[in-house]
Tab-separated table of C-alpha atoms and ligand atoms in Angstrom:
chain	number	residue	atom	x	y	z
A	103	MET	CA	-41.372	62.888	67.769
A	104	THR	CA	-44.016	62.957	65.006
A	105	ALA	CA	-47.179	61.142	66.112
A	106	GLY	CA	-47.558	57.733	64.529
A	107	ARG	CA	-43.936	57.580	63.295
A	108	GLN	CA	-41.855	55.080	65.249
A	109	ALA	CA	-38.070	55.676	65.056
A	110	ARG	CA	-36.144	52.542	64.087
A	111	PRO	CA	-34.154	51.302	67.099
A	112	PHE	CA	-30.371	51.358	67.063
A	113	ASP	CA	-28.555	48.280	65.837
A	114	PHE	CA	-25.200	49.094	67.437
A	115	LEU	CA	-24.080	51.000	70.507
A	116	VAL	CA	-20.492	52.212	70.013
A	117	ILE	CA	-18.700	53.480	73.107
A	118	GLY	CA	-15.889	55.985	72.517
A	119	ALA	CA	-15.515	58.442	69.617
A	120	GLY	CA	-11.759	58.042	69.034
A	121	PHE	CA	-10.393	56.496	65.847
A	122	SER	CA	-11.517	52.983	66.809
A	123	GLY	CA	-15.120	53.936	67.579
A	124	ALA	CA	-15.423	56.429	64.730
A	125	VAL	CA	-14.142	54.040	62.059
A	126	ILE	CA	-16.449	51.237	63.213
A	127	SER	CA	-19.417	53.645	63.342
A	128	GLU	CA	-18.750	54.982	59.855
A	129	ARG	CA	-18.364	51.512	58.369
A	130	LEU	CA	-21.487	50.134	60.095
A	131	ALA	CA	-23.500	53.157	58.954
A	132	SER	CA	-22.288	52.568	55.385
A	133	ILE	CA	-23.966	49.135	55.341
A	134	GLY	CA	-27.264	50.475	56.668
A	135	GLN	CA	-26.798	49.811	60.388
A	136	ARG	CA	-28.134	52.415	62.815
A	137	VAL	CA	-25.439	53.448	65.277
A	138	LEU	CA	-25.579	55.262	68.599
A	139	LEU	CA	-22.083	56.590	69.328
A	140	VAL	CA	-21.568	57.538	72.963
A	141	GLU	CA	-18.590	59.589	74.189
A	142	LYS	CA	-17.980	60.708	77.742
A	143	ARG	CA	-15.825	63.682	76.766
A	144	ASN	CA	-17.329	66.861	75.310
A	145	HIS	CA	-15.827	66.237	71.864
A	146	ILE	CA	-15.239	63.561	69.225
A	147	GLY	CA	-11.751	62.460	68.119
A	148	GLY	CA	-10.538	60.659	71.243
A	149	ASN	CA	-6.887	61.367	71.917
A	150	ALA	CA	-6.390	62.681	68.380
A	151	TYR	CA	-8.714	65.653	69.071
A	152	ASP	CA	-7.342	69.037	67.926
A	153	TYR	CA	-8.654	72.611	67.955
A	154	ALA	CA	-7.507	76.178	67.307
A	155	ASP	CA	-6.314	77.830	70.531
A	156	ALA	CA	-6.779	81.517	71.438
A	157	SER	CA	-3.872	82.558	69.195
A	158	GLY	CA	-5.218	80.562	66.238
A	159	ILE	CA	-2.669	77.766	66.405
A	160	GLN	CA	-4.073	74.298	65.779
A	161	VAL	CA	-3.089	72.291	68.879
A	162	HIS	CA	-3.607	68.674	69.952
A	163	ARG	CA	-5.217	68.534	73.385
A	164	TYR	CA	-3.778	65.122	74.256
A	165	GLY	CA	-0.245	65.522	72.931
A	166	PRO	CA	1.253	65.592	69.417
A	167	HIS	CA	-0.328	63.175	66.931
A	168	ILE	CA	1.703	62.548	63.785
A	169	PHE	CA	0.122	60.361	61.140
A	170	HIS	CA	2.331	57.739	59.515
A	171	THR	CA	1.553	54.359	58.006
A	172	ASN	CA	2.784	51.725	55.597
A	173	SER	CA	-0.763	50.583	54.925
A	174	LYS	CA	-2.170	51.663	51.598
A	175	GLU	CA	-5.618	50.498	52.757
A	176	VAL	CA	-5.585	52.704	55.845
A	177	TYR	CA	-4.286	55.716	53.939
A	178	THR	CA	-6.828	55.269	51.137
A	179	TYR	CA	-9.681	54.822	53.585
A	180	LEU	CA	-8.826	57.968	55.577
A	181	SER	CA	-8.399	59.938	52.355
A	182	ARG	CA	-12.173	59.752	51.928
A	183	PHE	CA	-12.531	62.157	54.854
A	184	THR	CA	-9.623	64.568	54.555
A	185	ARG	CA	-7.110	66.163	52.251
A	186	TRP	CA	-3.525	65.906	53.404
A	187	ARG	CA	-0.488	68.043	54.059
A	188	PRO	CA	2.836	66.244	53.419
A	189	TYR	CA	4.800	66.231	56.662
A	190	GLU	CA	7.955	64.391	57.721
A	191	HIS	CA	8.513	64.439	61.457
A	192	ARG	CA	11.942	65.294	62.878
A	193	VAL	CA	12.966	65.202	66.544
A	194	LEU	CA	16.038	66.494	68.381
A	195	THR	CA	17.124	65.312	71.798
A	196	SER	CA	18.985	67.268	74.448
A	197	VAL	CA	22.090	65.286	75.442
A	198	ASP	CA	25.328	66.594	76.986
A	199	GLY	CA	24.358	70.211	76.255
A	200	GLN	CA	23.690	69.637	72.543
A	201	LEU	CA	20.542	69.113	70.495
A	202	LEU	CA	21.112	65.919	68.515
A	203	PRO	CA	18.990	63.986	66.001
A	204	ILE	CA	16.967	61.093	67.413
A	205	PRO	CA	16.641	58.234	66.301
A	206	ILE	CA	20.415	57.921	66.653
A	207	ASN	CA	22.046	58.246	63.235
A	208	LEU	CA	25.498	58.990	61.805
A	209	ASP	CA	25.234	62.731	62.595
A	210	THR	CA	24.096	62.040	66.170
A	211	ILE	CA	27.258	60.096	66.939
A	212	ASN	CA	29.641	62.417	65.080
A	213	LYS	CA	28.225	65.488	66.858
A	214	LEU	CA	28.167	63.794	70.249
A	215	TYR	CA	31.770	62.565	70.108
A	216	GLY	CA	33.288	65.100	67.677
A	217	THR	CA	34.179	62.233	65.327
A	218	HIS	CA	34.044	62.086	61.518
A	219	TYR	CA	32.931	58.517	61.053
A	220	ASP	CA	31.473	57.388	57.776
A	221	ARG	CA	28.765	54.787	57.763
A	222	PHE	CA	31.195	51.827	57.831
A	223	GLU	CA	33.283	53.302	60.632
A	224	LEU	CA	30.108	53.896	62.633
A	225	GLU	CA	29.052	50.287	62.104
A	226	ALA	CA	32.455	49.155	63.374
A	227	PHE	CA	32.175	51.522	66.367
A	228	LEU	CA	28.713	50.220	67.285
A	229	GLU	CA	29.941	46.660	66.992
A	230	ARG	CA	32.730	47.475	69.470
A	231	VAL	CA	30.448	49.083	72.075
A	232	ALA	CA	27.345	46.872	71.694
A	233	GLU	CA	26.693	44.200	74.312
A	234	PRO	CA	25.536	41.099	72.426
A	235	ARG	CA	22.403	39.384	73.773
A	236	ALA	CA	21.318	35.840	72.905
A	237	GLU	CA	17.711	36.986	73.296
A	238	CYS	CA	16.231	40.506	73.412
A	239	ARG	CA	13.480	40.171	76.000
A	240	THR	CA	13.456	43.633	77.570
A	241	SER	CA	13.775	47.175	76.290
A	242	GLU	CA	17.212	47.384	77.888
A	243	ASP	CA	18.332	44.322	75.875
A	244	VAL	CA	17.109	45.904	72.638
A	245	VAL	CA	19.170	49.043	73.080
A	246	VAL	CA	22.392	47.808	74.681
A	247	SER	CA	22.608	45.023	72.117
A	248	LYS	CA	22.616	47.672	69.378
A	249	VAL	CA	24.462	50.697	70.818
A	250	GLY	CA	26.021	49.651	74.124
A	251	ARG	CA	25.589	50.992	77.636
A	252	GLU	CA	26.904	54.557	77.330
A	253	LEU	CA	24.516	55.592	74.565
A	254	TYR	CA	21.721	53.674	76.305
A	255	ARG	CA	22.274	55.771	79.435
A	256	LYS	CA	22.511	59.090	77.603
A	257	PHE	CA	19.516	58.706	75.266
A	258	PHE	CA	17.119	56.095	76.601
A	259	GLN	CA	17.373	55.008	80.207
A	260	ASN	CA	16.259	58.201	81.967
A	261	TYR	CA	13.678	59.156	79.345
A	262	THR	CA	12.089	55.744	79.774
A	263	ARG	CA	12.194	55.896	83.573
A	264	LYS	CA	10.443	59.265	83.418
A	265	GLN	CA	7.895	58.239	80.786
A	266	TRP	CA	6.913	54.901	82.305
A	267	GLY	CA	8.033	55.113	85.946
A	268	LEU	CA	9.923	51.899	85.127
A	269	ASP	CA	13.448	51.006	84.091
A	270	PRO	CA	13.789	49.734	80.479
A	271	SER	CA	14.789	46.360	81.966
A	272	GLU	CA	11.198	46.117	83.288
A	273	LEU	CA	9.522	46.838	79.929
A	274	ASP	CA	8.948	44.519	76.953
A	275	ALA	CA	11.428	44.815	74.087
A	276	SER	CA	8.638	46.246	71.911
A	277	VAL	CA	8.687	49.644	73.682
A	278	LEU	CA	12.247	50.681	72.809
A	279	ALA	CA	12.125	48.742	69.549
A	280	ARG	CA	9.859	51.612	68.386
A	281	VAL	CA	12.955	53.822	68.111
A	282	PRO	CA	15.427	52.473	65.534
A	283	VAL	CA	19.199	53.055	65.280
A	284	ARG	CA	20.511	54.149	61.888
A	285	THR	CA	24.003	54.265	60.451
A	286	ASN	CA	22.989	56.604	57.607
A	287	ARG	CA	22.050	60.307	57.835
A	288	ASP	CA	18.258	59.875	57.681
A	289	ASP	CA	16.985	62.124	60.477
A	290	ARG	CA	13.262	61.482	60.047
A	291	TYR	CA	11.487	60.045	63.087
A	292	PHE	CA	9.494	57.656	60.873
A	293	THR	CA	10.313	55.923	57.596
A	294	ASP	CA	6.751	54.887	56.687
A	295	ARG	CA	5.537	55.086	53.119
A	296	TYR	CA	2.781	57.585	53.957
A	297	GLN	CA	3.708	60.540	56.203
A	298	VAL	CA	1.004	63.192	56.171
A	299	MET	CA	-1.151	65.359	58.425
A	300	PRO	CA	-4.870	66.036	57.873
A	301	LEU	CA	-4.952	69.401	56.090
A	302	HIS	CA	-7.714	70.852	58.272
A	303	GLY	CA	-6.898	68.828	61.378
A	304	TYR	CA	-8.052	65.577	62.952
A	305	THR	CA	-11.314	66.925	64.374
A	306	ARG	CA	-12.503	67.972	60.908
A	307	LEU	CA	-11.562	64.503	59.632
A	308	PHE	CA	-13.718	62.959	62.395
A	309	GLU	CA	-16.610	65.338	61.638
A	310	ASN	CA	-16.553	64.243	58.003
A	311	MET	CA	-16.294	60.590	58.975
A	312	LEU	CA	-19.265	60.730	61.334
A	313	ASP	CA	-21.514	62.916	59.178
A	314	HIS	CA	-24.002	60.188	58.285
A	315	PRO	CA	-27.774	59.953	58.837
A	316	ASN	CA	-27.364	56.497	60.402
A	317	ILE	CA	-25.059	57.810	63.162
A	318	LYS	CA	-26.331	59.578	66.261
A	319	ILE	CA	-23.652	61.009	68.564
A	320	MET	CA	-24.140	61.613	72.280
A	321	LEU	CA	-21.297	63.617	73.874
A	322	ASN	CA	-20.813	64.114	77.629
A	323	THR	CA	-22.354	60.686	78.105
A	324	ASP	CA	-20.695	57.829	79.928
A	325	LEU	CA	-21.646	54.276	79.086
A	326	ALA	CA	-22.880	53.952	82.679
A	327	ASP	CA	-25.429	56.755	82.047
A	328	ILE	CA	-27.253	54.882	79.300
A	329	ALA	CA	-26.217	51.218	79.565
A	330	ASP	CA	-29.623	49.759	80.407
A	331	LEU	CA	-31.779	52.481	78.905
A	332	ILE	CA	-31.383	52.012	75.173
A	333	PRO	CA	-32.005	48.663	73.517
A	334	VAL	CA	-29.350	47.698	70.964
A	335	ARG	CA	-28.441	44.499	69.192
A	336	GLU	CA	-24.659	44.647	69.579
A	337	VAL	CA	-22.052	46.752	71.318
A	338	VAL	CA	-18.609	47.996	70.266
A	339	TYR	CA	-16.540	49.069	73.265
A	340	THR	CA	-13.342	51.130	72.904
A	341	GLY	CA	-12.738	52.190	76.540
A	342	PRO	CA	-10.375	50.468	79.003
A	343	VAL	CA	-11.091	46.730	79.101
A	344	ASP	CA	-10.712	46.434	82.890
A	345	ALA	CA	-13.379	49.142	83.415
A	346	TRP	CA	-15.905	47.174	81.324
A	347	PHE	CA	-15.529	44.237	83.721
A	348	ASP	CA	-15.642	46.433	86.865
A	349	TYR	CA	-11.950	45.741	87.551
A	350	ARG	CA	-12.813	42.147	88.475
A	351	PHE	CA	-9.188	41.015	88.477
A	352	GLY	CA	-7.826	44.374	89.676
A	353	PRO	CA	-6.915	47.448	87.607
A	354	LEU	CA	-4.641	47.149	84.585
A	355	PRO	CA	-1.730	49.597	84.665
A	356	TYR	CA	-2.066	52.539	82.277
A	357	ARG	CA	0.421	55.413	82.113
A	358	SER	CA	-0.913	58.959	82.080
A	359	LEU	CA	0.393	62.400	81.162
A	360	ARG	CA	-0.208	65.982	82.179
A	361	PHE	CA	-0.009	68.523	79.349
A	362	GLU	CA	1.201	72.090	79.871
A	363	PHE	CA	0.455	74.460	76.978
A	364	GLU	CA	2.276	77.792	76.518
A	365	THR	CA	1.805	80.481	73.890
A	366	HIS	CA	4.705	82.790	72.978
A	367	GLU	CA	4.603	85.969	70.883
A	368	VAL	CA	7.358	84.912	68.504
A	369	GLU	CA	7.408	83.134	65.127
A	370	ARG	CA	9.192	79.952	66.351
A	371	VAL	CA	10.701	78.938	69.711
A	372	GLN	CA	12.592	75.749	68.927
A	373	PRO	CA	14.587	74.343	65.991
A	374	ALA	CA	12.439	71.211	65.485
A	375	ALA	CA	8.844	70.060	65.957
A	376	VAL	CA	9.782	68.093	69.057
A	377	ILE	CA	12.701	68.337	71.466
A	378	ASN	CA	13.189	65.376	73.811
A	379	TYR	CA	14.660	65.895	77.284
A	380	PRO	CA	15.903	62.515	78.495
A	381	ASN	CA	18.060	63.683	81.372
A	382	GLU	CA	16.983	67.126	82.550
A	383	TYR	CA	13.613	68.460	83.742
A	384	PRO	CA	10.501	66.584	84.838
A	385	TRP	CA	8.962	66.680	81.347
A	386	THR	CA	9.905	64.244	78.547
A	387	ARG	CA	9.404	66.397	75.462
A	388	ILE	CA	8.253	69.758	74.136
A	389	THR	CA	6.281	69.995	70.902
A	390	GLU	CA	5.856	73.204	68.901
A	391	PHE	CA	2.649	72.721	66.938
A	392	LYS	CA	3.422	75.095	64.070
A	393	TRP	CA	5.911	72.592	62.698
A	394	LEU	CA	3.089	70.066	62.372
A	395	THR	CA	0.524	72.437	60.883
A	396	GLY	CA	2.700	74.689	58.708
A	397	GLN	CA	0.805	77.743	59.997
A	398	HIS	CA	2.181	81.279	59.824
A	399	ASN	CA	1.259	83.405	62.800
A	400	ARG	CA	3.055	85.883	65.078
A	401	TYR	CA	2.300	83.548	67.982
A	402	THR	CA	3.427	79.998	68.567
A	403	THR	CA	2.153	77.356	71.003
A	404	THR	CA	4.080	74.537	72.654
A	405	VAL	CA	3.095	71.640	74.888
A	406	LYS	CA	5.228	69.972	77.552
A	407	GLU	CA	4.421	66.381	78.531
A	408	TYR	CA	4.746	65.413	82.194
A	409	PRO	CA	4.334	61.664	82.750
A	410	GLU	CA	2.033	60.682	85.629
A	411	ALA	CA	0.882	57.501	87.331
A	412	GLN	CA	-2.714	58.703	87.826
A	413	GLY	CA	-5.062	60.390	85.371
A	414	ASP	CA	-6.620	59.560	81.997
A	415	PRO	CA	-5.348	56.190	80.718
A	416	TYR	CA	-3.115	57.059	77.752
A	417	TYR	CA	-0.618	54.212	77.462
A	418	PRO	CA	-1.021	50.491	78.170
A	419	VAL	CA	2.172	49.337	79.897
A	420	PRO	CA	3.856	46.570	77.856
A	421	ARG	CA	5.462	44.351	80.505
A	422	PRO	CA	5.015	40.715	81.518
A	423	GLU	CA	2.859	41.255	84.646
A	424	ALA	CA	0.443	43.542	82.800
A	425	ASN	CA	0.264	41.172	79.823
A	426	VAL	CA	-0.689	38.274	82.109
A	427	LEU	CA	-3.438	40.343	83.735
A	428	TYR	CA	-4.674	41.529	80.342
A	429	ARG	CA	-4.923	37.914	79.090
A	430	ARG	CA	-7.400	37.222	81.922
A	431	TYR	CA	-9.551	40.163	80.812
A	432	GLN	CA	-9.172	39.099	77.196
A	433	GLU	CA	-10.584	35.675	78.028
A	434	LEU	CA	-13.620	37.364	79.576
A	435	ALA	CA	-13.938	39.650	76.555
A	436	ASP	CA	-13.786	36.696	74.152
A	437	ALA	CA	-16.548	35.008	76.153
A	438	THR	CA	-18.868	38.052	76.105
A	439	PRO	CA	-21.303	37.595	73.228
A	440	GLY	CA	-22.562	40.657	71.395
A	441	VAL	CA	-19.727	42.925	72.559
A	442	HIS	CA	-16.723	43.737	70.365
A	443	PHE	CA	-13.628	45.095	72.123
A	444	VAL	CA	-11.649	47.383	69.825
A	445	GLY	CA	-8.766	49.863	70.112
A	446	ARG	CA	-5.767	50.816	72.194
A	447	LEU	CA	-7.530	50.690	75.567
A	448	ALA	CA	-9.976	47.842	74.977
A	449	THR	CA	-7.355	45.470	73.540
A	450	TYR	CA	-4.552	46.838	75.737
A	451	ARG	CA	-2.098	47.389	72.884
A	452	TYR	CA	0.426	50.208	72.448
A	453	TYR	CA	-1.095	50.980	69.033
A	454	ASN	CA	-0.453	53.960	66.785
A	455	MET	CA	-3.447	55.544	65.055
A	456	ASP	CA	-3.012	53.569	61.840
A	457	GLN	CA	-2.910	50.298	63.757
A	458	CYS	CA	-6.169	51.200	65.535
A	459	ILE	CA	-7.765	52.023	62.181
A	460	ALA	CA	-6.570	48.748	60.628
A	461	GLN	CA	-7.838	46.804	63.631
A	462	ALA	CA	-11.224	48.581	63.502
A	463	LEU	CA	-11.576	47.891	59.766
A	464	SER	CA	-10.699	44.298	60.380
A	465	VAL	CA	-13.280	43.897	63.191
A	466	PHE	CA	-15.838	45.601	60.972
A	467	GLY	CA	-15.068	43.085	58.216
A	468	ARG	CA	-15.928	40.248	60.615
A	469	ILE	CA	-19.123	41.949	61.832
A	470	ALA	CA	-20.247	42.632	58.268
A	471	ALA	CA	-19.531	39.043	57.258
A	472	GLY	CA	-21.667	37.879	60.217
A	473	LEU	CA	-24.489	40.113	59.007
A	474	GLY	CA	-24.115	38.754	55.501
A	475	ALA	CA	-23.519	42.303	54.274
A	476	PRO	CA	-21.347	43.008	51.244
A	477	VAL	CA	-18.380	45.206	52.240
A	478	ASP	CA	-16.459	47.467	49.923
A	479	GLY	CA	-12.866	46.935	48.816
A	480	VAL	CA	-11.109	48.814	51.611
A	481	ALA	CA	-12.547	46.968	54.571
A	482	SER	CA	-12.381	43.539	53.003
A	483	ALA	CA	-8.760	44.052	51.927
A	484	VAL	CA	-7.720	44.899	55.475
A	485	ALA	CA	-9.864	42.147	56.984
A	486	LEU	CA	-8.133	39.630	54.753
A	487	GLY	CA	-4.712	41.051	55.569
A	488	VAL	CA	-4.038	41.838	51.920
A	489	PRO	CA	-0.533	43.337	51.779
A	490	SER	CA	-0.252	46.917	50.528
B	504	FAD	P1	-8.982	56.770	72.233
B	504	FAD	O1	-8.521	57.811	71.280
B	504	FAD	O2	-8.430	56.769	73.617
B	504	FAD	O3	-10.574	56.852	72.279
B	504	FAD	C1	-11.337	56.164	73.256
B	504	FAD	C2	-12.515	57.065	73.612
B	504	FAD	O4	-13.419	56.335	74.432
B	504	FAD	C3	-12.097	58.294	74.403
B	504	FAD	O5	-12.527	59.465	73.738
B	504	FAD	C4	-12.792	58.119	75.750
B	504	FAD	O6	-13.235	59.331	76.324
B	504	FAD	C5	-13.968	57.221	75.380
B	504	FAD	N1	-14.475	56.416	76.507
B	504	FAD	C6	-13.763	55.594	77.313
B	504	FAD	N2	-14.564	55.015	78.225
B	504	FAD	C7	-15.814	55.502	78.000
B	504	FAD	C8	-17.078	55.293	78.629
B	504	FAD	N3	-17.220	54.483	79.690
B	504	FAD	N4	-18.172	55.940	78.153
B	504	FAD	C9	-18.029	56.795	77.078
B	504	FAD	N5	-16.862	57.027	76.451
B	504	FAD	C10	-15.774	56.383	76.903
B	504	FAD	N6	-0.473	57.633	67.355
B	504	FAD	C11	0.107	57.887	66.163
B	504	FAD	O7	-0.170	57.197	65.172
B	504	FAD	N7	0.989	58.943	66.020
B	504	FAD	C12	1.321	59.753	67.049
B	504	FAD	O8	2.116	60.684	66.891
B	504	FAD	C13	0.734	59.492	68.318
B	504	FAD	N8	1.042	60.279	69.372
B	504	FAD	C14	0.444	60.040	70.577
B	504	FAD	C15	0.780	60.872	71.641
B	504	FAD	C16	0.191	60.666	72.877
B	504	FAD	C17	0.548	61.571	74.024
B	504	FAD	C18	-0.751	59.597	73.058
B	504	FAD	C19	-1.391	59.361	74.399
B	504	FAD	C20	-1.067	58.755	72.007
B	504	FAD	C21	-0.469	58.956	70.750
B	504	FAD	N9	-0.773	58.151	69.656
B	504	FAD	C22	-0.180	58.400	68.435
B	504	FAD	C23	-1.697	57.002	69.767
B	504	FAD	C24	-3.139	57.369	69.399
B	504	FAD	O9	-3.627	58.349	70.310
B	504	FAD	C25	-4.002	56.126	69.500
B	504	FAD	O10	-3.494	55.081	68.707
B	504	FAD	C26	-5.445	56.354	69.048
B	504	FAD	O11	-5.882	57.672	69.245
B	504	FAD	C27	-6.332	55.417	69.846
B	504	FAD	O12	-7.652	55.495	69.386
B	504	FAD	P2	-8.796	54.733	70.189
B	504	FAD	O13	-10.071	55.096	69.546
B	504	FAD	O14	-8.482	53.275	70.302
B	504	FAD	O15	-8.708	55.298	71.681
B	505	UDP	N1	12.428	56.776	74.086
B	505	UDP	C1	13.588	57.133	74.746
B	505	UDP	N2	14.256	58.257	74.331
B	505	UDP	C2	13.820	59.020	73.312
B	505	UDP	C3	12.630	58.653	72.646
B	505	UDP	C4	11.938	57.526	73.067
B	505	UDP	O1	14.007	56.469	75.680
B	505	UDP	O2	14.463	60.025	72.982
B	505	UDP	C5	11.703	55.552	74.532
B	505	UDP	C6	10.684	55.854	75.643
B	505	UDP	O3	10.621	54.733	76.501
B	505	UDP	C7	9.405	55.990	74.843
B	505	UDP	C8	9.590	54.905	73.788
B	505	UDP	O4	10.994	54.982	73.470
B	505	UDP	O5	8.267	55.783	75.637
B	505	UDP	C9	8.775	55.071	72.538
B	505	UDP	O6	9.022	56.355	71.975
B	505	UDP	P1	7.932	57.068	71.052
B	505	UDP	O7	8.526	58.337	70.557
B	505	UDP	O8	7.435	56.094	70.062
B	505	UDP	O9	6.780	57.371	72.140
B	505	UDP	P2	5.288	57.957	72.002
B	505	UDP	O10	5.296	58.974	70.899
B	505	UDP	O11	4.400	56.772	71.750
B	505	UDP	O12	5.047	58.560	73.350
């Protein structure tokens, strides 16, 4: 350090360089706050981290990340840091020896049963097989009330048991409500208004987002390594909420995955970006990255996802017992002054990327208001819940 020149201390310590931590850091830096961003992994990007593998294919280390949102604010904000590649995600699922479109649509049913239903005939069919429910409390209720038990068993029950180690009847309705049922021929996985991938990948997007003189990044550093060493005014924490409180009420359940990457010397290995395997094999799905990136290369790389009970915490588990336990941690979090809990792990929500970004912008809006700082249009629009 230059003699006589005292560095200004950090205003904020942000823990975790995934979307939640990166967005908060970028926004705080933009209003003149000095931010120390600490990440225990050896890279930024959190679970959205991507990189070029040995064959040059851009792969996602923690499983396929497809960007989709209905929020104009989130899309506009991210567009400051990346150009986009239009991309509509399509998924096939392996059922009864065929590869069929998922979410279930008109073609799924006609191929499965060899029928020629039109949309109205399919609606009548689904009405015949559906099991009406007064209230859809569980993920089983959500599906059987729409498509009946046979389709539930073929497409959802075993996939869910594999993915979560739980039967759909043990999971909140919200989990299987993520996958709609359609009576038209729309075979896209998502119907959001914005469906795009960052042109040069997520990691480049994060690099651009964090390239600011007010942000200092420390990789390979766990919160525990620096907690009492560096004075800061406020903290933003994006790791698992139970870890922050030393598991005082016991560990929250998180579901993990093991990823198995394979490179093949062939242009393409499968007929869609993702193939789901509900009923065979120990893995749930195989992703071929080239579909997501649009790359041309004589090699192609795939990743298989094997669900696991132990390992990095990837998914909060939406079910009543876990929600009750989380509420106890949330009360502690709410009563911890100077610490903001943000993101999928710290607020224990099965959030997509865009939801994490919206939440982070919203928290930033509150912090900035507390500091009396003027915020620009994007953050204030989200903070106020302005519809897109
Ligand atoms: P994370 O990305 O988990 O970042 C938290 C960071 O904090 C991590 O890097 C972690 O190392 C760090 N950290 C934790 N504790 C500490 C500590 N004590 N000290 C230092 N650092 C710490 N979303 C979509 O929108 N589309 C998709 O297609 C999609 N696919 C997904 C597929 C998989 C397999 C998974 C697991 C998730 C997927 N998601 C998808 C969800 C998406 O990953 C999350 O919404 C988003 O990345 C969460 O961002 P975050 O910053 O809250 O958490
Ligand atoms: N699911 C299923 N069969 C499928 C696809 C999804 O049973 O073919 C269930 C499964 O429980 C999964 C949930 O729906 O965890 C949500 O699916 P999504 O594709 O959104 O999962 P993610 O990409 O978040 O892992």
